[in-house]
Coordinates of C-alpha atoms and ligand atoms in Angstrom, one line a residue:
Chain T
M32 CA -22.3 -24.0 -73.6
R33 CA -20.8 -20.9 -75.1
H34 CA -18.2 -18.9 -73.0
V35 CA -17.3 -15.4 -74.1
I36 CA -14.3 -13.7 -72.5
I37 CA -13.5 -10.0 -73.0
G38 CA -9.7 -9.6 -72.6
V39 CA -6.7 -11.7 -73.4
G40 CA -4.6 -10.6 -70.4
A41 CA -3.6 -12.6 -67.4
A42 CA -7.1 -13.2 -66.2
G43 CA -8.7 -13.9 -69.5
I44 CA -6.1 -16.4 -70.7
S45 CA -6.1 -18.2 -67.4
A46 CA -9.9 -18.4 -67.5
A47 CA -9.9 -19.7 -71.0
G48 CA -7.4 -22.5 -70.2
T49 CA -9.4 -23.5 -67.2
I50 CA -12.6 -23.7 -69.1
R51 CA -11.0 -25.7 -71.8
Q52 CA -9.6 -28.2 -69.3
N53 CA -13.0 -28.7 -67.6
D54 CA -15.3 -28.5 -70.6
P55 CA -13.7 -30.0 -73.7
A56 CA -16.9 -29.4 -75.7
A57 CA -17.5 -25.8 -74.8
D58 CA -17.4 -23.0 -77.4
I59 CA -14.9 -20.4 -76.2
I60 CA -14.8 -16.9 -77.8
M61 CA -12.3 -14.3 -76.8
I62 CA -12.5 -10.6 -77.7
S63 CA -9.7 -8.1 -77.2
K64 CA -8.5 -4.7 -78.2
D65 CA -5.0 -6.3 -78.0
E66 CA -3.7 -7.5 -81.4
F67 CA -1.0 -9.5 -79.7
V68 CA -1.3 -11.5 -76.5
H69 CA 1.3 -9.9 -74.3
S70 CA 2.5 -9.7 -70.8
R71 CA 2.3 -6.1 -69.6
C72 CA 5.0 -6.9 -67.1
M73 CA 7.5 -7.1 -70.0
L74 CA 6.5 -4.0 -71.9
H75 CA 9.7 -2.3 -70.8
R76 CA 11.7 -5.0 -72.6
Y77 CA 9.9 -4.0 -75.8
L78 CA 10.6 -0.4 -75.2
S79 CA 14.3 -1.2 -74.6
H80 CA 14.3 -3.3 -77.8
E81 CA 15.2 -6.5 -76.0
R82 CA 12.1 -8.2 -77.1
D83 CA 9.7 -7.9 -80.1
E84 CA 5.9 -8.2 -80.0
K85 CA 6.0 -12.0 -80.3
A86 CA 8.5 -12.4 -77.5
L87 CA 6.1 -10.6 -75.1
S88 CA 3.6 -13.4 -75.4
F89 CA 3.0 -15.6 -72.4
V90 CA 1.3 -18.3 -74.3
P91 CA 2.5 -20.7 -77.0
E92 CA 2.1 -19.5 -80.6
D93 CA -0.6 -22.1 -81.3
Y94 CA -2.5 -21.4 -78.1
F95 CA -5.8 -20.5 -79.7
E96 CA -5.7 -23.5 -82.1
T97 CA -4.7 -26.1 -79.6
N98 CA -7.4 -24.8 -77.1
R99 CA -9.9 -24.4 -79.9
I100 CA -10.6 -20.8 -79.0
Y101 CA -12.1 -18.3 -81.5
W102 CA -10.3 -15.0 -81.0
I103 CA -11.7 -11.8 -82.2
K104 CA -8.7 -9.5 -81.9
G105 CA -8.2 -5.8 -82.4
R106 CA -11.8 -5.1 -81.5
S107 CA -13.5 -3.4 -78.6
A108 CA -16.4 -4.7 -76.7
E109 CA -18.6 -1.6 -76.3
K110 CA -21.7 -2.8 -74.4
I111 CA -23.1 -5.8 -72.7
D112 CA -26.8 -6.7 -73.2
T113 CA -27.6 -9.0 -70.3
K114 CA -31.2 -9.4 -71.3
Q115 CA -30.3 -10.8 -74.8
K116 CA -27.1 -12.2 -73.4
E117 CA -25.0 -10.5 -76.0
V118 CA -21.8 -8.5 -76.2
L119 CA -21.8 -5.6 -78.7
L120 CA -18.6 -4.9 -80.6
D121 CA -17.4 -1.6 -82.0
G122 CA -18.4 -2.6 -85.5
G123 CA -22.0 -3.3 -84.4
E124 CA -21.8 -7.1 -84.3
R125 CA -23.4 -8.9 -81.5
I126 CA -21.7 -11.9 -79.9
A127 CA -24.1 -14.2 -78.0
Y128 CA -22.9 -15.8 -74.7
D129 CA -24.2 -18.3 -72.1
K130 CA -21.5 -17.3 -69.7
L131 CA -19.5 -14.1 -69.9
L132 CA -16.2 -13.1 -68.3
I133 CA -15.2 -9.4 -68.1
A134 CA -11.4 -9.5 -67.9
T135 CA -10.7 -6.0 -69.3
G136 CA -8.0 -5.0 -66.8
A137 CA -7.3 -1.4 -66.3
K138 CA -6.1 1.6 -68.3
S139 CA -3.6 4.3 -67.5
F140 CA -4.8 7.4 -65.8
L141 CA -3.5 10.7 -67.1
P142 CA -4.0 13.3 -64.4
P143 CA -5.6 16.6 -65.5
V144 CA -2.4 18.6 -65.2
G145 CA -2.2 21.5 -67.6
Q146 CA -2.7 20.3 -71.2
M147 CA -1.3 16.8 -70.4
R148 CA -4.3 15.0 -71.9
R149 CA -4.2 17.1 -75.1
A150 CA -0.5 16.7 -75.8
K151 CA 0.3 14.2 -78.6
N152 CA 3.6 13.1 -77.1
V153 CA 2.3 12.2 -73.6
F154 CA 1.6 8.5 -73.0
G155 CA 0.5 6.0 -70.4
L156 CA 2.1 2.6 -70.4
R157 CA -0.4 -0.2 -70.1
D158 CA -0.8 -1.9 -73.5
L159 CA 1.5 -3.0 -76.2
S160 CA -0.2 -0.3 -78.4
D161 CA 1.1 2.3 -75.9
A162 CA 4.6 0.9 -76.1
Q163 CA 4.4 0.9 -79.9
A164 CA 3.2 4.5 -80.1
I165 CA 5.9 5.5 -77.6
D166 CA 8.5 3.7 -79.6
R167 CA 7.5 5.4 -82.9
M168 CA 7.5 8.8 -81.4
S169 CA 10.8 8.3 -79.5
H170 CA 12.8 8.2 -82.8
N171 CA 12.9 12.0 -82.8
A172 CA 13.3 12.4 -79.1
K173 CA 16.3 13.0 -76.9
Q174 CA 14.9 14.0 -73.5
I175 CA 12.3 11.7 -71.8
L176 CA 10.2 12.7 -68.9
I177 CA 8.7 10.1 -66.6
V178 CA 6.0 11.2 -64.2
G179 CA 5.7 8.8 -61.2
S180 CA 8.4 6.4 -59.9
G181 CA 6.2 3.4 -59.1
L182 CA 7.0 0.1 -60.8
V183 CA 5.6 1.2 -64.2
G184 CA 7.5 4.5 -64.1
M185 CA 10.7 2.7 -63.2
D186 CA 10.2 0.1 -65.9
A187 CA 9.8 2.9 -68.4
A188 CA 12.9 4.8 -67.1
Y189 CA 14.9 1.6 -67.3
A190 CA 13.9 1.0 -70.9
F191 CA 14.8 4.5 -72.1
L192 CA 18.1 4.5 -70.2
E193 CA 19.0 1.2 -72.0
R194 CA 18.5 3.0 -75.3
G195 CA 20.6 5.9 -74.3
F196 CA 18.0 8.7 -73.8
Q197 CA 18.3 11.4 -71.3
V198 CA 15.7 10.5 -68.6
S199 CA 14.2 12.6 -65.9
V200 CA 11.8 11.1 -63.3
V201 CA 9.5 13.4 -61.4
E202 CA 8.1 11.9 -58.2
M203 CA 5.7 13.5 -55.7
A204 CA 7.1 11.5 -52.7
D205 CA 10.5 12.3 -51.3
R206 CA 11.8 8.9 -52.5
I207 CA 11.4 6.5 -55.4
L208 CA 9.1 3.4 -55.4
P209 CA 7.5 4.8 -52.3
I210 CA 4.7 2.2 -52.1
Q211 CA 6.9 -0.9 -52.4
L212 CA 10.1 0.2 -50.7
D213 CA 11.4 2.1 -47.7
E214 CA 14.0 4.8 -47.9
T215 CA 17.1 2.5 -47.7
A216 CA 15.9 0.1 -50.3
G217 CA 14.7 2.9 -52.6
K218 CA 18.0 4.6 -52.3
A219 CA 19.8 1.5 -53.6
Y220 CA 17.8 1.6 -56.8
Q221 CA 18.1 5.4 -57.1
Q222 CA 21.8 5.1 -57.1
L223 CA 21.8 2.3 -59.7
F224 CA 19.5 4.4 -62.0
E225 CA 21.6 7.5 -61.4
K226 CA 24.7 5.5 -62.4
A227 CA 22.9 4.7 -65.6
G228 CA 22.3 8.4 -66.2
C229 CA 18.9 8.9 -64.7
R230 CA 17.9 12.2 -63.1
F231 CA 15.4 12.2 -60.2
I232 CA 13.4 15.2 -59.1
L233 CA 11.8 14.1 -55.9
G234 CA 9.2 15.7 -53.7
R235 CA 7.8 17.7 -56.6
K236 CA 4.6 17.7 -58.7
A237 CA 4.1 18.7 -62.3
S238 CA 1.7 21.6 -62.2
E239 CA 1.7 23.1 -65.6
T240 CA 2.6 22.2 -69.2
V241 CA 4.1 24.0 -72.1
L242 CA 2.8 22.8 -75.5
D243 CA 3.9 24.0 -78.9
D244 CA 1.6 24.8 -81.9
D245 CA 1.5 21.2 -82.9
D246 CA 0.2 20.2 -79.4
M247 CA 3.6 18.7 -78.5
L248 CA 4.6 18.8 -74.9
K249 CA 7.9 20.8 -74.7
A250 CA 8.3 21.2 -71.0
V251 CA 6.6 20.7 -67.7
I252 CA 6.6 23.3 -64.9
L253 CA 6.9 21.8 -61.4
D254 CA 5.1 23.1 -58.3
D255 CA 8.3 25.0 -57.3
G256 CA 8.5 26.7 -60.7
T257 CA 11.3 24.5 -62.1
R258 CA 11.0 23.9 -65.8
V259 CA 11.8 20.4 -67.1
E260 CA 12.3 20.2 -70.8
C261 CA 11.2 17.0 -72.7
D262 CA 10.5 15.6 -76.1
L263 CA 8.3 12.8 -74.9
A264 CA 6.6 12.0 -71.6
V265 CA 5.4 8.8 -70.0
V266 CA 2.9 9.3 -67.2
A267 CA 2.8 6.5 -64.7
A268 CA 0.4 8.0 -62.1
G269 CA -1.9 5.1 -61.6
V270 CA -4.6 3.2 -63.4
R271 CA -8.4 3.1 -63.6
A272 CA -10.3 -0.2 -64.0
A273 CA -11.6 -0.7 -67.6
I274 CA -15.3 -0.9 -66.7
E275 CA -16.8 1.0 -69.7
C276 CA -18.3 -2.0 -71.5
A277 CA -20.4 -2.8 -68.4
A278 CA -21.4 0.9 -67.7
D279 CA -24.9 0.9 -69.2
S280 CA -25.7 -2.7 -68.3
T281 CA -27.3 -4.4 -65.3
V282 CA -23.9 -5.5 -64.3
Q283 CA -23.2 -3.4 -61.2
S284 CA -20.0 -1.4 -61.0
E285 CA -18.6 1.5 -59.1
R286 CA -14.9 2.1 -59.5
F287 CA -14.6 -1.6 -60.3
I288 CA -17.0 -4.3 -61.4
N289 CA -18.5 -5.7 -58.2
V290 CA -18.1 -9.4 -57.7
N291 CA -18.9 -11.9 -55.0
E292 CA -16.4 -14.6 -53.7
R293 CA -17.1 -16.7 -56.8
L294 CA -16.2 -13.7 -58.9
Q295 CA -19.7 -13.5 -60.2
T296 CA -21.2 -10.1 -60.9
S297 CA -24.7 -8.9 -60.0
D298 CA -25.8 -10.9 -63.1
P299 CA -25.4 -14.6 -62.4
D300 CA -24.1 -15.4 -65.9
V301 CA -21.5 -12.6 -65.9
F302 CA -18.2 -12.9 -64.1
A303 CA -15.3 -10.6 -63.7
A304 CA -11.6 -11.3 -62.9
G305 CA -8.3 -9.5 -62.8
D306 CA -7.6 -5.8 -62.4
V307 CA -11.1 -4.8 -63.5
A308 CA -12.6 -6.5 -60.4
G309 CA -10.5 -4.3 -58.1
L310 CA -9.3 -7.1 -55.8
S311 CA -5.7 -6.7 -56.8
G312 CA -3.5 -5.0 -59.4
I313 CA -0.9 -7.7 -59.9
W314 CA -0.3 -10.6 -62.3
P315 CA -0.4 -13.7 -60.0
N316 CA -3.8 -12.6 -58.5
A317 CA -5.2 -11.9 -62.0
Q318 CA -4.3 -15.4 -63.2
K319 CA -5.7 -17.0 -60.1
Q320 CA -8.9 -15.0 -60.4
G321 CA -9.2 -16.1 -64.0
Q322 CA -8.8 -19.7 -62.9
I323 CA -11.5 -19.4 -60.2
A324 CA -13.9 -17.6 -62.6
G325 CA -13.2 -20.3 -65.2
W326 CA -14.2 -23.0 -62.8
N327 CA -17.3 -21.2 -61.7
M328 CA -18.3 -20.6 -65.3
C329 CA -18.1 -24.4 -65.9
G330 CA -20.4 -24.9 -62.9
I331 CA -17.6 -26.0 -60.5
Q332 CA -18.2 -23.9 -57.4
M333 CA -15.0 -22.4 -56.2
N334 CA -14.3 -19.4 -54.0
Y335 CA -11.6 -16.9 -54.4
V336 CA -9.8 -17.1 -51.1
D337 CA -6.1 -16.5 -51.8
T338 CA -6.7 -12.7 -51.9
Y339 CA -3.5 -11.4 -50.5
A340 CA -2.2 -8.8 -52.9
M341 CA 0.3 -6.6 -51.1
K342 CA 3.2 -8.3 -52.7
N343 CA 5.8 -7.4 -55.2
T344 CA 9.2 -8.3 -56.6
M345 CA 11.5 -6.2 -58.7
N346 CA 14.7 -6.7 -60.5
F347 CA 16.7 -3.7 -61.9
Y348 CA 20.4 -3.9 -62.8
G349 CA 20.7 -7.2 -61.1
L350 CA 19.5 -6.0 -57.8
T351 CA 16.5 -8.0 -56.7
T352 CA 13.9 -7.1 -54.1
L353 CA 10.9 -8.8 -52.6
S354 CA 8.4 -6.7 -50.7
L355 CA 5.4 -8.1 -48.8
G356 CA 3.0 -6.1 -46.7
R357 CA 2.4 -2.4 -46.1
G358 CA 5.7 -1.7 -44.5
A359 CA 4.2 0.8 -42.1
V360 CA 5.3 0.6 -38.4
I361 CA 2.9 1.3 -35.6
E362 CA 3.4 1.5 -31.9
G363 CA 4.3 -1.8 -30.3
D364 CA 5.7 -3.4 -33.5
Q365 CA 8.9 -5.2 -33.5
F366 CA 11.1 -3.8 -36.2
V367 CA 14.1 -6.0 -37.3
I368 CA 16.8 -4.9 -39.7
C369 CA 19.7 -6.8 -41.0
E370 CA 22.2 -5.3 -43.3
D371 CA 25.5 -6.2 -44.9
S372 CA 27.3 -5.0 -48.0
R373 CA 25.1 -7.0 -50.4
N374 CA 21.8 -7.3 -48.5
Y375 CA 19.2 -5.2 -46.8
K376 CA 16.5 -7.0 -44.9
R377 CA 13.7 -5.5 -42.9
A378 CA 10.8 -7.2 -41.1
I379 CA 7.9 -5.8 -39.2
I380 CA 6.4 -8.2 -36.6
R381 CA 3.1 -7.3 -35.1
D382 CA 1.5 -9.2 -32.2
G383 CA 4.0 -11.9 -32.7
K384 CA 3.1 -12.4 -36.4
L385 CA 4.8 -11.2 -39.5
D386 CA 3.2 -8.1 -40.9
S387 CA 5.7 -7.0 -43.6
I388 CA 9.0 -8.0 -45.0
L389 CA 11.4 -6.5 -47.4
L390 CA 14.4 -8.4 -48.7
Q391 CA 16.9 -6.7 -51.0
G392 CA 19.8 -8.5 -52.5
D393 CA 19.5 -12.3 -51.9
I394 CA 15.9 -13.4 -52.1
S395 CA 16.6 -17.1 -52.3
Y396 CA 14.0 -19.4 -50.9
S397 CA 11.9 -16.5 -49.7
G398 CA 8.6 -18.0 -50.8
I399 CA 7.6 -18.9 -47.3
Y400 CA 7.2 -15.4 -46.0
Q401 CA 4.0 -14.8 -48.0
Y402 CA 2.5 -17.9 -46.4
L403 CA 3.5 -16.7 -42.9
I404 CA 2.0 -13.3 -43.5
K405 CA -1.3 -14.2 -45.2
N406 CA -2.0 -17.0 -42.8
Q407 CA -1.0 -14.8 -39.9
I408 CA 1.2 -17.6 -38.4
V409 CA 2.3 -17.0 -34.8
L410 CA 6.1 -16.9 -35.0
G411 CA 7.1 -17.7 -31.4
E412 CA 10.8 -18.2 -31.1
K413 CA 11.2 -17.8 -34.8
A414 CA 10.6 -14.1 -34.5
E415 CA 14.2 -13.9 -33.2
R416 CA 15.6 -15.4 -36.4
I417 CA 13.0 -14.2 -38.9
F418 CA 15.5 -13.9 -41.8
D419 CA 16.7 -17.5 -41.3
V420 CA 13.3 -19.1 -41.1
S421 CA 12.7 -21.6 -43.9
F422 CA 10.1 -24.2 -44.9
A423 CA 12.2 -26.7 -43.0
D424 CA 10.8 -25.2 -39.8
Y425 CA 7.2 -26.1 -40.9
F426 CA 8.1 -29.2 -42.9
D427 CA 5.3 -31.7 -43.5
I428 CA 4.4 -34.0 -46.4
G429 CA 1.0 -35.3 -47.5
P430 CA 0.5 -38.9 -48.6
D431 CA 0.9 -37.9 -52.3
G432 CA 4.3 -36.4 -51.6
Q433 CA 3.2 -32.7 -51.8
Y434 CA 4.4 -30.4 -49.1
C435 CA 2.2 -28.9 -46.5
Y436 CA 2.8 -26.7 -43.5
K437 CA 2.9 -28.1 -40.0
I438 CA 2.0 -25.3 -37.6
F439 CA 2.8 -26.0 -34.0
Chain J
M44 CA 2.7 -38.7 -62.6
K45 CA 6.0 -39.5 -60.9
R46 CA 7.1 -37.6 -57.9
I47 CA 10.3 -37.6 -55.9
M48 CA 9.0 -38.8 -52.5
I49 CA 10.8 -37.7 -49.4
D50 CA 11.3 -39.5 -46.1
E51 CA 13.1 -36.9 -44.1
T52 CA 13.6 -39.2 -41.2
K53 CA 16.1 -41.1 -43.3
C54 CA 18.1 -38.1 -44.4
D55 CA 21.6 -38.0 -43.0
G56 CA 22.5 -34.6 -44.5
C57 CA 25.2 -36.0 -46.7
R58 CA 24.2 -33.7 -49.5
N59 CA 25.0 -36.2 -52.2
C60 CA 21.7 -35.2 -53.8
E61 CA 22.9 -31.6 -54.1
L62 CA 26.1 -32.7 -55.7
A63 CA 24.3 -34.9 -58.2
C64 CA 22.0 -32.0 -59.1
M65 CA 25.0 -29.8 -59.6
Q66 CA 26.7 -32.4 -61.8
A67 CA 23.5 -33.0 -63.8
H68 CA 23.1 -29.3 -64.6
R69 CA 26.8 -28.2 -65.0
S70 CA 27.5 -26.2 -68.1
T71 CA 30.9 -27.8 -68.8
P72 CA 31.6 -31.4 -69.6
G73 CA 33.3 -33.6 -67.0
S74 CA 32.8 -36.0 -64.2
I75 CA 31.8 -35.3 -60.6
Y76 CA 35.5 -35.5 -59.6
D77 CA 36.3 -32.3 -61.4
L78 CA 33.0 -30.5 -60.6
D79 CA 33.8 -27.0 -59.2
L80 CA 31.7 -27.0 -56.0
T81 CA 32.3 -23.4 -55.2
S82 CA 31.5 -22.1 -58.7
R83 CA 28.2 -20.5 -58.8
E84 CA 27.9 -21.7 -62.3
N85 CA 27.0 -25.1 -60.9
E86 CA 24.2 -24.3 -58.5
S87 CA 21.9 -27.0 -57.2
R88 CA 18.1 -27.0 -57.7
N89 CA 17.5 -28.8 -54.4
H90 CA 18.8 -28.2 -51.0
I91 CA 19.0 -29.7 -47.5
V92 CA 18.3 -27.6 -44.5
S93 CA 19.8 -28.7 -41.1
L94 CA 17.7 -27.9 -38.1
Q95 CA 19.0 -27.0 -34.7
D96 CA 18.1 -30.4 -33.3
G97 CA 20.5 -32.0 -35.8
S98 CA 17.9 -33.4 -38.1
Y99 CA 17.6 -32.6 -41.8
R100 CA 14.8 -31.5 -44.2
P101 CA 15.2 -32.0 -47.9
I102 CA 13.7 -29.1 -49.9
F103 CA 12.8 -30.4 -53.4
C104 CA 10.4 -29.0 -55.9
R105 CA 7.1 -31.0 -55.6
H106 CA 5.9 -30.4 -59.1
C107 CA 2.7 -29.4 -57.4
D108 CA -0.8 -30.3 -58.6
Q109 CA -1.7 -26.7 -58.4
P110 CA 1.7 -25.0 -58.8
E111 CA 1.7 -21.5 -57.3
C112 CA 4.9 -20.7 -59.3
V113 CA 3.1 -21.3 -62.6
M114 CA 0.2 -19.2 -61.4
S115 CA 2.5 -16.3 -60.7
C116 CA 4.6 -16.5 -63.9
M117 CA 4.0 -13.6 -66.2
S118 CA 6.1 -14.7 -69.2
G119 CA 4.8 -18.3 -69.8
A120 CA 8.3 -19.6 -68.8
L121 CA 6.8 -21.9 -66.1
K122 CA 4.2 -24.4 -67.2
K123 CA 2.8 -27.6 -65.9
D124 CA 3.1 -30.3 -68.5
P125 CA -0.4 -31.9 -68.7
D126 CA 1.1 -35.3 -69.8
T127 CA 4.0 -35.8 -67.4
G128 CA 2.7 -33.5 -64.6
L129 CA 6.1 -31.9 -64.4
V130 CA 6.4 -28.2 -63.8
L131 CA 9.0 -27.1 -66.3
Y132 CA 10.9 -23.9 -66.8
D133 CA 11.9 -22.3 -70.1
G134 CA 14.8 -19.9 -69.4
E135 CA 14.5 -18.3 -72.8
K136 CA 11.0 -17.1 -72.1
C137 CA 11.8 -16.0 -68.5
G138 CA 11.4 -12.3 -67.8
S139 CA 13.5 -12.4 -64.6
C140 CA 10.8 -10.8 -62.4
F141 CA 11.1 -13.4 -59.7
M142 CA 7.4 -13.4 -58.8
C143 CA 7.8 -17.2 -58.8
V144 CA 10.4 -17.1 -56.1
M145 CA 8.0 -15.1 -54.0
N146 CA 5.1 -17.4 -54.7
C147 CA 6.4 -20.9 -54.3
P148 CA 5.0 -21.4 -50.8
Y149 CA 7.8 -23.8 -49.9
G150 CA 10.7 -21.6 -50.6
V151 CA 12.1 -24.0 -53.2
L152 CA 13.1 -21.4 -55.8
R153 CA 15.8 -18.8 -56.1
P154 CA 17.4 -16.6 -58.7
D155 CA 20.6 -17.8 -60.2
R156 CA 23.9 -16.1 -59.9
T157 CA 23.3 -13.7 -62.8
R158 CA 19.9 -12.8 -61.5
T159 CA 18.4 -13.4 -64.9
R160 CA 17.2 -17.0 -64.5
V161 CA 15.5 -19.1 -61.9
L162 CA 17.0 -22.3 -60.5
K163 CA 14.2 -24.9 -60.9
C164 CA 14.2 -28.7 -60.8
D165 CA 13.6 -30.1 -64.2
F166 CA 13.4 -33.8 -63.1
C167 CA 16.7 -34.1 -65.1
T168 CA 14.8 -33.8 -68.4
S169 CA 17.7 -31.7 -69.7
A170 CA 20.2 -34.3 -68.7
G171 CA 18.0 -37.0 -70.3
T172 CA 18.1 -39.2 -67.2
E173 CA 15.9 -40.1 -64.2
P174 CA 16.3 -37.5 -61.5
S175 CA 20.0 -37.7 -60.5
C176 CA 19.4 -36.8 -56.9
V177 CA 17.4 -40.0 -56.3
G178 CA 20.1 -42.3 -57.6
A179 CA 22.7 -40.5 -55.5
C180 CA 20.9 -40.9 -52.2
P181 CA 22.6 -43.7 -50.1
R182 CA 19.7 -43.8 -47.6
Q183 CA 16.6 -43.9 -49.9
A184 CA 15.5 -40.7 -48.2
I185 CA 14.3 -39.7 -51.6
Y186 CA 12.7 -42.1 -54.0
L187 CA 10.5 -42.1 -57.1
E188 CA 6.8 -43.0 -56.9
E189 CA 3.9 -42.9 -59.2
V190 CA 1.2 -40.7 -57.7
I191 CA -2.1 -39.4 -58.9
G192 CA -1.6 -35.7 -59.8
Ligands
FAD19 C1 4.3 -1.7 -67.4 C2 3.6 -2.7 -66.4 C3 4.5 -3.5 -65.6 C4 3.9 -4.4 -64.7 N1 4.7 -5.2 -64.0 C5 4.2 -6.1 -63.1 C6 5.0 -7.0 -62.4 O1 6.2 -7.0 -62.5 N2 4.4 -7.9 -61.6 C7 3.0 -8.0 -61.5 O2 2.5 -8.8 -60.7 N3 2.2 -7.1 -62.1 C8 2.8 -6.2 -63.0 N4 1.9 -5.4 -63.7 C9 0.5 -5.5 -63.5 C10 -0.1 -6.7 -64.4 O3 0.3 -6.5 -65.7 C11 -1.6 -6.7 -64.3 O4 -2.0 -6.8 -62.9 C12 -2.3 -7.8 -65.1 O5 -1.9 -7.6 -66.5 C13 -3.8 -7.8 -64.9 O6 -4.3 -8.7 -65.8 P1 -5.8 -8.6 -66.4 O7 -6.1 -9.8 -67.2 O8 -6.7 -8.2 -65.3 O9 -5.7 -7.3 -67.4 P2 -4.8 -7.0 -68.6 O10 -3.6 -7.8 -68.6 O11 -4.6 -5.5 -68.6 O12 -5.7 -7.4 -69.9 C14 -6.8 -6.7 -70.2 C15 -7.3 -7.2 -71.6 O13 -8.6 -6.7 -71.9 C16 -8.6 -6.2 -73.2 N5 -9.7 -5.1 -73.2 C17 -9.8 -4.1 -72.3 N6 -10.9 -3.4 -72.6 C18 -11.5 -4.0 -73.6 C19 -12.7 -3.8 -74.4 N7 -13.6 -2.9 -74.1 N8 -13.0 -4.7 -75.4 C20 -12.1 -5.7 -75.7 N9 -11.0 -5.9 -75.0 C21 -10.7 -5.1 -74.0 C22 -7.2 -5.7 -73.4 O14 -7.0 -5.5 -74.8 C23 -6.5 -6.8 -72.7 O15 -6.4 -7.9 -73.6 C24 2.5 -4.5 -64.6 C25 1.7 -3.7 -65.4 C26 2.2 -2.8 -66.3 C27 1.3 -1.9 -67.1
SF4_20 S1 8.5 -24.5 -57.5 FE1 7.3 -24.6 -55.6 S2 5.2 -24.1 -56.3 FE2 6.4 -24.6 -58.1 S3 6.0 -26.8 -58.5 FE3 7.9 -26.6 -57.3 S4 7.3 -26.8 -55.1 FE4 5.4 -26.4 -56.3
SF4_21 S1 11.2 -15.1 -63.0 FE1 10.8 -16.0 -64.9 S2 9.9 -18.0 -64.4 FE2 9.8 -16.7 -62.6 S3 7.7 -15.7 -62.7 FE3 9.2 -14.3 -63.6 S4 9.1 -14.8 -65.8 FE4 8.2 -16.6 -64.7

């Protein structure tokens, strides 16, 4: 059996490991544009010069040898021929497969604002190659513009501040990290970033660009006419699933590659996992999907059931935050806030069940909240002491010594 | 694999296991008699929760068969050792994102004082002994057992 995996990100690597575990004799071939296996969640540590390419890897150095994987790196899969069961590479080679996994992730989206897409010094931040290009160009830069204050934008801002650049962040919403945090929690980070020298321009959109003769972005004009000078810009305004390789094939896709609960596409020998499948945009889910796809590719039937994806943690300047759920209050919700000098906690309880929780400061032992939310556990009297609830309240142990939840 | 089994009905809440864990992972040399209990340098990997009815629940890493913490780790710092079954943590690799804290369904994990590392049971592999907590329990509420994992 020959398994071919496109992508060496969270989903691809996790699938490869799973396949190797379950089928010691299988041929495994991986294809990636990436030259280095790297964790995208650590790209800011590369930009800040805290880690080099190798230190971004999330697998051991001998991963491909020990798992007997043939890795075709630095190459792009251009097309999938489901009839011949072959993947076409950018150089024209054809790689035959019995089972194929598309784990191509996503790519940064540059909004069509002014000449943003033409400018040579405007970047997305998704791949190590982006970070490398940004780093090379940043040597002549002083002022950095970040468009978007989501997690990727704030990662980039953090990295440039660490290196002593002047950083301005433009955000459409009236607060930073608007999807993950509420106003209070966002403010806490805003202050820490401002203390590090960051300038925020909130509630504003970039609407025009000023390029010089060499197609370098010199400034951005905001919707209120303000001009923000810059020598380099990172646009963190969202991503699009990397579906191109499947575009002209029988594998069905719309914005994402369509999959069933076994992560199988419209072609039974082709699977998709990770950001490209559109079920999530975070690391843990991509790894889990890779695992599920890997099992199914080996013929072990497994459904992807742990689909909850509205979860995030962040850690800037030693301030940690966990955020689960949408965080939007509707009528009838119980809204609980607990605050002291070091912590801010906010829970939304809907119909007696936890809907969202945000913990900023101490996030110790907070793993249980995800369980309570995704399994929609009725809280009962525990709603009154939601921030003190722990696994001890649901404590049970199986015969093999593993924990399980006892729900009353 | 070996697992630290728990009989919570035997737990008296003496917290000797927490002390033993702190001692096993302290950064300075010395005996348990000079262990600084209030220093956050010596934080325990396990903990005991007392319930309102006066009973206790030991919260110890299970070194799960399908560890959610490993599934969520974006740096490769958390790995399940295929030979020993232990879920081990490499602080050098850790990217301090704390996704693992959020994803351990049993609320075992937490960030350390510096918020750069995770406090995670290593089965006393770093101390080079059998799990210290087990030896310290006067009631055999925790004990080692070979399980299929
Ligand atoms: C800066 C940044 C910070 C992040 N921080 C966090 C965080 O803190 N927590 C979190 O949970 N998530 C975070 N994420 C999201 C997380 O990185 C993704 O959800 C995860 O990487 C998805 O994994 P994947 O395997 O689906 O795709 P990816 O990891 O993107 O991997 C895609 C792979 O496919 C390859 N590829 C793509 N197209 C082709 C092609 N045509 N031919 C060959 N190879 C191809 C790429 O080279 C790459 O190897 C962050 C993302 C970014 C960009
Ligand atoms: S930290 Fe939690 S999820 Fe990870 S092995 Fe221990 S008990 Fe299991
Ligand atoms: S905090 Fe460290 S060990 Fe935990 S998930 Fe992040 S990188 Fe992995």
